[in-house]
Short mmCIF file of C-alpha atoms in Angstrom, two decimals:
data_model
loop_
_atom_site.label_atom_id
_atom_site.label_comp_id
_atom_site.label_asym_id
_atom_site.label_seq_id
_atom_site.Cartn_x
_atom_site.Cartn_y
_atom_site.Cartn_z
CA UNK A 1089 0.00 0.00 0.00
CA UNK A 1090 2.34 2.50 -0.89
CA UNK A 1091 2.04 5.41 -3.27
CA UNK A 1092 5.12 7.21 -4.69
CA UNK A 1093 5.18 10.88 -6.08
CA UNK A 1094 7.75 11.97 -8.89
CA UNK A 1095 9.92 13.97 -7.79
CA UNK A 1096 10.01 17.83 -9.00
CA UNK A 1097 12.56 19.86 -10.40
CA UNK A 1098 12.16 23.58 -10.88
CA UNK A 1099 14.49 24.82 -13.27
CA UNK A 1100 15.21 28.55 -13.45
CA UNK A 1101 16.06 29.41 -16.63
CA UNK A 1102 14.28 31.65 -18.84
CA UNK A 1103 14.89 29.72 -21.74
CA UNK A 1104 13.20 26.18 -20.45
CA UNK A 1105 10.44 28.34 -19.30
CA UNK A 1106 9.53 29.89 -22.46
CA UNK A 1107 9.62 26.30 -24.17
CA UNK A 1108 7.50 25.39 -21.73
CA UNK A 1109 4.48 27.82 -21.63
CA UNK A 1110 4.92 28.15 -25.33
CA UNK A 1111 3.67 24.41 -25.91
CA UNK A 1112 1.39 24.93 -23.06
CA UNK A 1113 0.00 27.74 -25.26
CA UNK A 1114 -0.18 25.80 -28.30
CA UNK A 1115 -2.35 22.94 -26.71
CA UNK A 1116 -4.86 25.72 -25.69
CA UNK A 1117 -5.17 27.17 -28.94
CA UNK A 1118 -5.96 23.73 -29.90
CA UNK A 1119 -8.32 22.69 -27.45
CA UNK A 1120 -10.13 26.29 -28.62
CA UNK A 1121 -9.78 25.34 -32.21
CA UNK A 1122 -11.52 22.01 -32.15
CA UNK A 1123 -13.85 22.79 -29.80
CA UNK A 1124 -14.66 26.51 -30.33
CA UNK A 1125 -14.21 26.82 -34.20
CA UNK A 1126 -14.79 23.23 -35.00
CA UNK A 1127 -17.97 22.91 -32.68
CA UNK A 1128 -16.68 20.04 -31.44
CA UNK A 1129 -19.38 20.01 -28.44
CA UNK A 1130 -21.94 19.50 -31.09
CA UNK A 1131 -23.55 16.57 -32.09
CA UNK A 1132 -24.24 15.89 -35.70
CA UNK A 1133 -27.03 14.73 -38.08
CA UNK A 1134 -27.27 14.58 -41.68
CA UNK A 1135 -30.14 16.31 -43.78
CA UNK A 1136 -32.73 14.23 -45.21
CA UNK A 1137 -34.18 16.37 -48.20
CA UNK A 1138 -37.19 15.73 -50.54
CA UNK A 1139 -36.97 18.05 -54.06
CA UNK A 1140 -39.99 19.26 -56.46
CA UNK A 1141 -39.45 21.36 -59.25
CA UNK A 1142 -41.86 23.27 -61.20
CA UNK A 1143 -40.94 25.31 -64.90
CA UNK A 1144 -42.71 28.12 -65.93
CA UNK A 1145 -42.31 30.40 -69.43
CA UNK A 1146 -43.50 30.32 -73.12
CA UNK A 1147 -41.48 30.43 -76.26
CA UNK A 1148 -42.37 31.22 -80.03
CA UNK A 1149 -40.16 29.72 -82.56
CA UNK A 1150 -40.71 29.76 -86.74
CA UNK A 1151 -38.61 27.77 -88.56
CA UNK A 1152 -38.45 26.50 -92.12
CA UNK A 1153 -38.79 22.48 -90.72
CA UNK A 1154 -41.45 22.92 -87.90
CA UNK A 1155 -43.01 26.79 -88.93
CA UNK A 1156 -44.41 28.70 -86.81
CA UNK A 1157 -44.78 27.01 -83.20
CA UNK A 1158 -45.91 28.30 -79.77
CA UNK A 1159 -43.66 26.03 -76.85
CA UNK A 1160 -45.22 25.52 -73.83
CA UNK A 1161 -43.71 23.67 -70.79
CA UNK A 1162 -45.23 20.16 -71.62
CA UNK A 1163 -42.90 20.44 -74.09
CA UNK A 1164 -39.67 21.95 -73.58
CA UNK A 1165 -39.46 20.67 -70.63
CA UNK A 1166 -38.72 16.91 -69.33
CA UNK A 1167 -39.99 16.25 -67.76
CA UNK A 1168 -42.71 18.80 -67.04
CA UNK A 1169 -42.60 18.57 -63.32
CA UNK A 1170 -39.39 17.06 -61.83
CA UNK A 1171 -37.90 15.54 -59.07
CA UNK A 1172 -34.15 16.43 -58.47
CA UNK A 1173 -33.92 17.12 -62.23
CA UNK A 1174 -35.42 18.63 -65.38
CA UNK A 1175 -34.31 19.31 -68.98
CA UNK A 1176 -35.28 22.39 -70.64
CA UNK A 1177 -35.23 22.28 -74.85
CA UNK A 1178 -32.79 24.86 -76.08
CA UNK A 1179 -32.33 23.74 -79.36
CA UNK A 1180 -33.27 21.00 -82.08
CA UNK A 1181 -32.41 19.49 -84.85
CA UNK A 1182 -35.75 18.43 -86.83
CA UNK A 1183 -36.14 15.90 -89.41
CA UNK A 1184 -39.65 15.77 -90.51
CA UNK A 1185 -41.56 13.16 -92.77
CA UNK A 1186 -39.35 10.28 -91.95
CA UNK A 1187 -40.82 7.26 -93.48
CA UNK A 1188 -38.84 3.45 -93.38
CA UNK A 1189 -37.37 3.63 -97.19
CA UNK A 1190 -34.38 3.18 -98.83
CA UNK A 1191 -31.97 5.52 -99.64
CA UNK A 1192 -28.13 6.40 -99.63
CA UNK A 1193 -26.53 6.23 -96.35
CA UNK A 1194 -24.65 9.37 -94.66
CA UNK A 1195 -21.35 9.40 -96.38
CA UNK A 1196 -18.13 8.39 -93.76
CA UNK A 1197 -15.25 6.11 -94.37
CA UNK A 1198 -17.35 3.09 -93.82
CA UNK A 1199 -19.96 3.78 -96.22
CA UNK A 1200 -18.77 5.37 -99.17
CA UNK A 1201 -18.28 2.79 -102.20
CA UNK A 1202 -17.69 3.10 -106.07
CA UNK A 1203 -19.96 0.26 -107.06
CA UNK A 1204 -22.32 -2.08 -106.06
CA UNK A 1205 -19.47 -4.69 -105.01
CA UNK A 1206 -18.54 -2.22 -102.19
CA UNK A 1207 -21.55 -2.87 -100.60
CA UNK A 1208 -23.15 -6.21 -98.79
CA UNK A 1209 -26.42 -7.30 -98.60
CA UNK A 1210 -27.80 -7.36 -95.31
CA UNK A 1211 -24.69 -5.98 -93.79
CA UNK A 1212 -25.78 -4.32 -90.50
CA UNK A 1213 -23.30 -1.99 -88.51
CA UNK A 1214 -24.66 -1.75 -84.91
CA UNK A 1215 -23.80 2.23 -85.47
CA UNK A 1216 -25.80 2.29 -89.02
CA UNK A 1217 -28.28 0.14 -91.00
CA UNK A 1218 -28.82 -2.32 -93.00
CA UNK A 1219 -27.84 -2.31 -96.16
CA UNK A 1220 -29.54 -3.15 -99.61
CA UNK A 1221 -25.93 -4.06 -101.75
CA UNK A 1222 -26.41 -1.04 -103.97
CA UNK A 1223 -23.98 1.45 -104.18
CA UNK A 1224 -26.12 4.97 -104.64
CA UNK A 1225 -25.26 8.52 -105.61
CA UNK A 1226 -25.26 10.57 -101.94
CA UNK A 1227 -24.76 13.90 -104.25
CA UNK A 1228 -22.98 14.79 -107.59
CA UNK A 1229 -19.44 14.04 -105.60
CA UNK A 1230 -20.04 11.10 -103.25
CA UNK A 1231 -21.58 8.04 -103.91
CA UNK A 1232 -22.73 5.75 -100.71
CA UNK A 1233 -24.23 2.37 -99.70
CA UNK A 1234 -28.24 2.39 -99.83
CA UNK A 1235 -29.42 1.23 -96.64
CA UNK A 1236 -32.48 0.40 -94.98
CA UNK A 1237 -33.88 3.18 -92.58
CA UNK A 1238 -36.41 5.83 -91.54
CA UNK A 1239 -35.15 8.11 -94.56
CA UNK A 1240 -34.25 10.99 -95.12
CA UNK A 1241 -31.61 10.83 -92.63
CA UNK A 1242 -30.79 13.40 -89.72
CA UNK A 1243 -27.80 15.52 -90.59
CA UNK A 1244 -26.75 16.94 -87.21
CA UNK A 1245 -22.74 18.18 -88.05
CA UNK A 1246 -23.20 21.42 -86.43
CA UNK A 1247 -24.18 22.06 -82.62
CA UNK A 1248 -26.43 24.67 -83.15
CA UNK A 1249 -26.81 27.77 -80.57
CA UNK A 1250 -29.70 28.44 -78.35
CA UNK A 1251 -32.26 28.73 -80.85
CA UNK A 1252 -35.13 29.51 -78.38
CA UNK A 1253 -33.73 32.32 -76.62
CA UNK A 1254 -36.73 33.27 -74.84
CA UNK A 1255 -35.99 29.96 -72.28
CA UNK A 1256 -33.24 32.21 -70.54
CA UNK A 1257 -35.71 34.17 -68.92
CA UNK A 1258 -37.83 30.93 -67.87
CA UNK A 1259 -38.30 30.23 -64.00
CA UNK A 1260 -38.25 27.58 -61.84
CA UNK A 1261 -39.64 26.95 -58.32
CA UNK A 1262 -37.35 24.65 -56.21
CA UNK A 1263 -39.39 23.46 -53.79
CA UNK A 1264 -37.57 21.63 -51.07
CA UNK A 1265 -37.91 20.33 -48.15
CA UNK A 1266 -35.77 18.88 -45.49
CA UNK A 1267 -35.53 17.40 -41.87
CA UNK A 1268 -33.11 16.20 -39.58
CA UNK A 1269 -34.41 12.89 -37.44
CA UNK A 1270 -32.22 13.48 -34.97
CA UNK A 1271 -33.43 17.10 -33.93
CA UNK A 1272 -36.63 18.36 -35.26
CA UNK A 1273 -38.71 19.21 -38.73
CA UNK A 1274 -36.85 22.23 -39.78
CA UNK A 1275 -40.11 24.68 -40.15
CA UNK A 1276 -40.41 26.08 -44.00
CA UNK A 1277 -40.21 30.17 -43.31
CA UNK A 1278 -41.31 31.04 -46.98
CA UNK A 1279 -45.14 31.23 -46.99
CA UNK A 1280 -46.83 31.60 -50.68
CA UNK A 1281 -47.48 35.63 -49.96
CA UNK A 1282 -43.91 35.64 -50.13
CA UNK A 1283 -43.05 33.40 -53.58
CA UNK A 1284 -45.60 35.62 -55.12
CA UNK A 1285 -42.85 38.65 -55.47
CA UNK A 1286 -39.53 37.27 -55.07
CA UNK A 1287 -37.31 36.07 -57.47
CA UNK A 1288 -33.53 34.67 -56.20
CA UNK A 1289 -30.94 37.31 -55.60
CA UNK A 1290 -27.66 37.29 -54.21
CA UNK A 1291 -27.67 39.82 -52.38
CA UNK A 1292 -31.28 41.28 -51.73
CA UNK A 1293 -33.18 38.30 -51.76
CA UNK A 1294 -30.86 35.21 -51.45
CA UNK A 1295 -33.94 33.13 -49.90
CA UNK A 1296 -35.91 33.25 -52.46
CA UNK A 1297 -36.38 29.55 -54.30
CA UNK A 1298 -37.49 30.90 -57.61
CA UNK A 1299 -34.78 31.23 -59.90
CA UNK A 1300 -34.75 32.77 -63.52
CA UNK A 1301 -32.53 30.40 -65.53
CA UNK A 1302 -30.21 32.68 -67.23
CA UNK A 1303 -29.44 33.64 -63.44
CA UNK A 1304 -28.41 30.33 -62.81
CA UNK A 1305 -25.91 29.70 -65.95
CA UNK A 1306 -24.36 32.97 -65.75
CA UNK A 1307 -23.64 32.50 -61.74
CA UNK A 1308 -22.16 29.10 -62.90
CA UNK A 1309 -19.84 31.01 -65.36
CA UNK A 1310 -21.29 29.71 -68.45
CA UNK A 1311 -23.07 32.07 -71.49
CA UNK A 1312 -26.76 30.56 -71.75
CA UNK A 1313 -27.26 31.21 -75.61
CA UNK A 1314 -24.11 29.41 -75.97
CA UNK A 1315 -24.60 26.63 -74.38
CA UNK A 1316 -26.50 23.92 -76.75
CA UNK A 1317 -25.91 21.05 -74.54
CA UNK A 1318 -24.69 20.32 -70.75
CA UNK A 1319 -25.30 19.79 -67.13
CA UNK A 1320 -26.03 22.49 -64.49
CA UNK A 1321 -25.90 21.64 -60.54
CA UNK A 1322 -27.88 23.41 -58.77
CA UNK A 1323 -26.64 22.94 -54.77
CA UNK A 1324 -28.17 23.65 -51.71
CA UNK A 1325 -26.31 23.85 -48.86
CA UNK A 1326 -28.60 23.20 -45.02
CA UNK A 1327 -25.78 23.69 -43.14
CA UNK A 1328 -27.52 24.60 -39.51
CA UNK A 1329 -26.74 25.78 -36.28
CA UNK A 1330 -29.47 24.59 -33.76
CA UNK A 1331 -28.20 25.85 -30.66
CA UNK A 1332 -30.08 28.03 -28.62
CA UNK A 1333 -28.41 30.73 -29.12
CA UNK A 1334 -27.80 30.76 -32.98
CA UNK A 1335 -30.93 28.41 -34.38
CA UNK A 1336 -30.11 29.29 -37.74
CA UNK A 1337 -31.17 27.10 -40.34
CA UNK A 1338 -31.41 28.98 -44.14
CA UNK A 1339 -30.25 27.29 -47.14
CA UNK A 1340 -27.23 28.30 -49.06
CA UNK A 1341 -27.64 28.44 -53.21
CA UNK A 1342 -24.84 28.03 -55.50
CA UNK A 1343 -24.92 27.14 -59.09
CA UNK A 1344 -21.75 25.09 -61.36
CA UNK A 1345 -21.64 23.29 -64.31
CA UNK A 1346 -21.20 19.37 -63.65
CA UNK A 1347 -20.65 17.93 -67.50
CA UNK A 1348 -17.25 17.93 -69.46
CA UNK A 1349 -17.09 21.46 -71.46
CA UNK A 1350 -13.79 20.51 -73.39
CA UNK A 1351 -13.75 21.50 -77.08
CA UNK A 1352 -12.49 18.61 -77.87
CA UNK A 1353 -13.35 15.64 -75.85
CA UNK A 1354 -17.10 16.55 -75.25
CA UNK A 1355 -18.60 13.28 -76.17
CA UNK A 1356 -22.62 13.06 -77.72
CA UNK A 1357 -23.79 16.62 -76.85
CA UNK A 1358 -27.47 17.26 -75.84
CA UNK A 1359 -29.96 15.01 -75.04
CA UNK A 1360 -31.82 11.85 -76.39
CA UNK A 1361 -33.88 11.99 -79.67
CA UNK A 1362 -37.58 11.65 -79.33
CA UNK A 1363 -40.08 11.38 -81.81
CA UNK A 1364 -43.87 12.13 -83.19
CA UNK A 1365 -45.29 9.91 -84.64
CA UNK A 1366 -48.05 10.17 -86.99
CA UNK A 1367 -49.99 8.23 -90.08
CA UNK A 1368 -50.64 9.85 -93.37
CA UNK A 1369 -54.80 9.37 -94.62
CA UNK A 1370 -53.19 6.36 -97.63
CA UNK A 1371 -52.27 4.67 -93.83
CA UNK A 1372 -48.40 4.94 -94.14
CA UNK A 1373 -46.25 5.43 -91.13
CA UNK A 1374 -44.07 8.73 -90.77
CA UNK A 1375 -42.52 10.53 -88.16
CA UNK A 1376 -40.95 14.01 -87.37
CA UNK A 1377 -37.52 13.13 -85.81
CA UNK A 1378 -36.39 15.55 -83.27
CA UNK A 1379 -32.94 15.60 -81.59
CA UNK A 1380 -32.70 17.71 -78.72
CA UNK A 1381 -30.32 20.35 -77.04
CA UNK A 1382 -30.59 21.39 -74.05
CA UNK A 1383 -30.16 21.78 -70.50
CA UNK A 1384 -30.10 19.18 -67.70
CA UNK A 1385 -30.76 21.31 -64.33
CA UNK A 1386 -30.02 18.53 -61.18
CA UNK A 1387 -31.09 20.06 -57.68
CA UNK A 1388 -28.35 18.57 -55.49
CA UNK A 1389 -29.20 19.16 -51.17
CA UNK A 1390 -26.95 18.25 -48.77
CA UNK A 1391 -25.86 19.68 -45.40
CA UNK A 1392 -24.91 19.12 -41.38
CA UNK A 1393 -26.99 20.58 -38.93
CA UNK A 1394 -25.10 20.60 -35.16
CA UNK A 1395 -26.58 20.81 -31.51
CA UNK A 1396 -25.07 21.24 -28.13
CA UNK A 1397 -24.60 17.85 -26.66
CA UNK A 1398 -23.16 16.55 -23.48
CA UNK A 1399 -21.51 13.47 -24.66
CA UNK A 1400 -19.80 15.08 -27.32
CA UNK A 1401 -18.66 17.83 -25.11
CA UNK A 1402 -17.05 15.18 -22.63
CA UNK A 1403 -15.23 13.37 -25.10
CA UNK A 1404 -13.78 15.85 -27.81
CA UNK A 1405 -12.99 17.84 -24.44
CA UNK A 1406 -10.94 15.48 -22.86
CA UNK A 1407 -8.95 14.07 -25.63
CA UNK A 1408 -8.26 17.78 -26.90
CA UNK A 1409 -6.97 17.96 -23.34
CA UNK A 1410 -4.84 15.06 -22.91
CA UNK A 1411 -2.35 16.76 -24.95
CA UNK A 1412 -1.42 18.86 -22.05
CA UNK A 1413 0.44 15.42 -21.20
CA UNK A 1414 2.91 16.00 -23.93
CA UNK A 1415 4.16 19.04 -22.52
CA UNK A 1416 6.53 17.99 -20.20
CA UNK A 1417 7.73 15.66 -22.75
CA UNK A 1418 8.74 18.42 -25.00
CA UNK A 1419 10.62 20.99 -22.59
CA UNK A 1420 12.03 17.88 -20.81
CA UNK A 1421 13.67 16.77 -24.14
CA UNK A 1422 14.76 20.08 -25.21
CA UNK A 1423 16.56 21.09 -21.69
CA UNK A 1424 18.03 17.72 -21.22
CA UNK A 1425 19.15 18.30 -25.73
CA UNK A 1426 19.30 22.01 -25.89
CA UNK A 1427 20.80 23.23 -22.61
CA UNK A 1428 24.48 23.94 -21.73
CA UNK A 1429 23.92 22.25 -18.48
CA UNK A 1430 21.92 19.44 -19.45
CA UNK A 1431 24.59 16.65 -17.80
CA UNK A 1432 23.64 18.61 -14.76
CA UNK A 1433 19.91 18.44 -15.38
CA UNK A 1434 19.88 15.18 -15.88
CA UNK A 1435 22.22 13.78 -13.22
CA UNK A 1436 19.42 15.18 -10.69
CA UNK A 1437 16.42 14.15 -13.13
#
């Protein structure tokens, strides 16, 4: 049943003593870091976040395949009312009166020919179609392999530019809502008096969850009438603080592009075709071919919320200060390394 005490040396030298209370200090700063800045007394739960969207705007658009056309949102957008994403139709590339024919095949270094033995009967590329065996004239300079298809064929070379320019200025509602099982329901503090007027703005109204679309791109860095094709993120940050004495919990908007932009390497622009189809009175098939460009908008939510709790406290608290431990450590090795009479020092340590 004994106990034994270390024994204790107090050194007077200025030297050892500024070692000393310097790593003292640095522990502190620690322990203030992590559980100060950190929050470290907090406990932690992840948001759980449901997402509606809803797209409003018109467009008018006249060209020489479709003429004059009024757009509406059940059909530039897809789909009309979203989830965590919708598409808005930028431009398209329209092949009307499609009808399954023969004719010549696009010209490319697998299809051009100079005669019919160029060309094999019921040869079927899984990137092209079948082909007849006849070797046809694509134009006065090219001739090609006659294939099988819904003819004429889309010609799509050239990513076009926003043709309906009136979809920068369309809006969407983000309506979102989120909770955190832990805690509470976070209460919604937009009421529909308020979505009435407001429209997103960084600085004067940056609650607002109705955003105009060409606000979005050009906060993402991106020119909207130049961009055909591509994916937009739209994030939202629920970072909270649910202590009594901040209970803050307002989401955070920010806006990037997620898709490859390269010149170069951007693979299959735009979006998917789709189709109308329709029958002529003599009963024969046709179709209007339509491939779109466009924008892919995904609402992305994610966020921590933090609230004072005791366990949390204890732990992160004592482990930030069981570091104080290491102190002697340090100014023991330095005065018994560092010091002119360290023999000294450490005959009597």
């Amino acid at each position: 049943f004994d106990y034994e005490t270390p024994k204790t040396l107090v050194i007077p030298s200025i030297r050892v003593g500024c070692v000393f209370r310097f790593t003292q200090l640095l522990v502190v700063l620690y322990v203030v870091y992590v559980c100060v800045v950190q929050k470290a007394y907090q406990d932690t739960d992840s948001v759980i976040s449901t997402v509606t969207t809803k797209v409003k705007g018109f467009a008018f658009t006249n060209t020489s395949d479709m003429g004059p056309h009024l757009w509406d949102v059940a059909e530039y957008v897809i789909p009309p009312q979203g989830d965590h994403s919708f598409f808005v139709l930028t431009n398209m590339v329209v092949t009307p009166e499609q009808t399954q024919s023969r004719c010549p095949e696009l010209p490319n270094p697998s299809t051009t020919c100079v005669d019919d033995c160029d060309c094999i009967e019921g040869h079927s590329d899984p990137r092209g179609n079948i082909q007849t065996g006849l070797c046809e004239n694509y134009s006065t300079t090219v001739k090609t392999c006659e294939v099988l298809s819904w003819c004429p064929h889309e010609v799509d070379t050239k990513l076009p530019r926003a043709l309906m320019s009136a979809a920068e200025n369309f809006t969407v509602l983000i309506k979102n809502s989120i909770t955190y099982p832990k805690f509470r329901n976070i209460l919604p503090h937009i009421n529909s008096s308020y979505l009435k007027r407001c429209e997103f703005n960084r600085t004067s109204d940056p609650d607002c969850p109705i955003f105009r679309l060409k606000h979005i791109v050009s906060e993402a860095g991106e020119d909207f009438q130049d961009m055909a094709g591509g994916i937009l993120g739209i994030l939202i940050d629920w970072s909270c603080d649910l202590d009594w004495w901040a209970k803050k919990c307002y989401p955070k908007y920010s806006f990037r592009r997620l898709d490859n932009k390269h010149p170069v390497n951007n693979l299959a622009p735009g979006y998917n075709f789709f189709v109308k189809y329709y029958k002529k009175s003599d009963g024969e098939e046709t179709r209007m071919l339509i491939k779109a460009y466009g924008i892919r908008f995904n609402v992305i939510a994610f966020g921590t919320a933090g609230k004072f709790g005791i366990v949390p406290t204890i732990v992160n608290l004592g482990a930030a200060l069981s570091f104080l431990s290491l102190v002697p450590v340090v100014t023991d090795w330095f005065m018994l390394t560092c010091m002119k009479k360290r023999d000294f020092y450490s005959k009597q340590k």
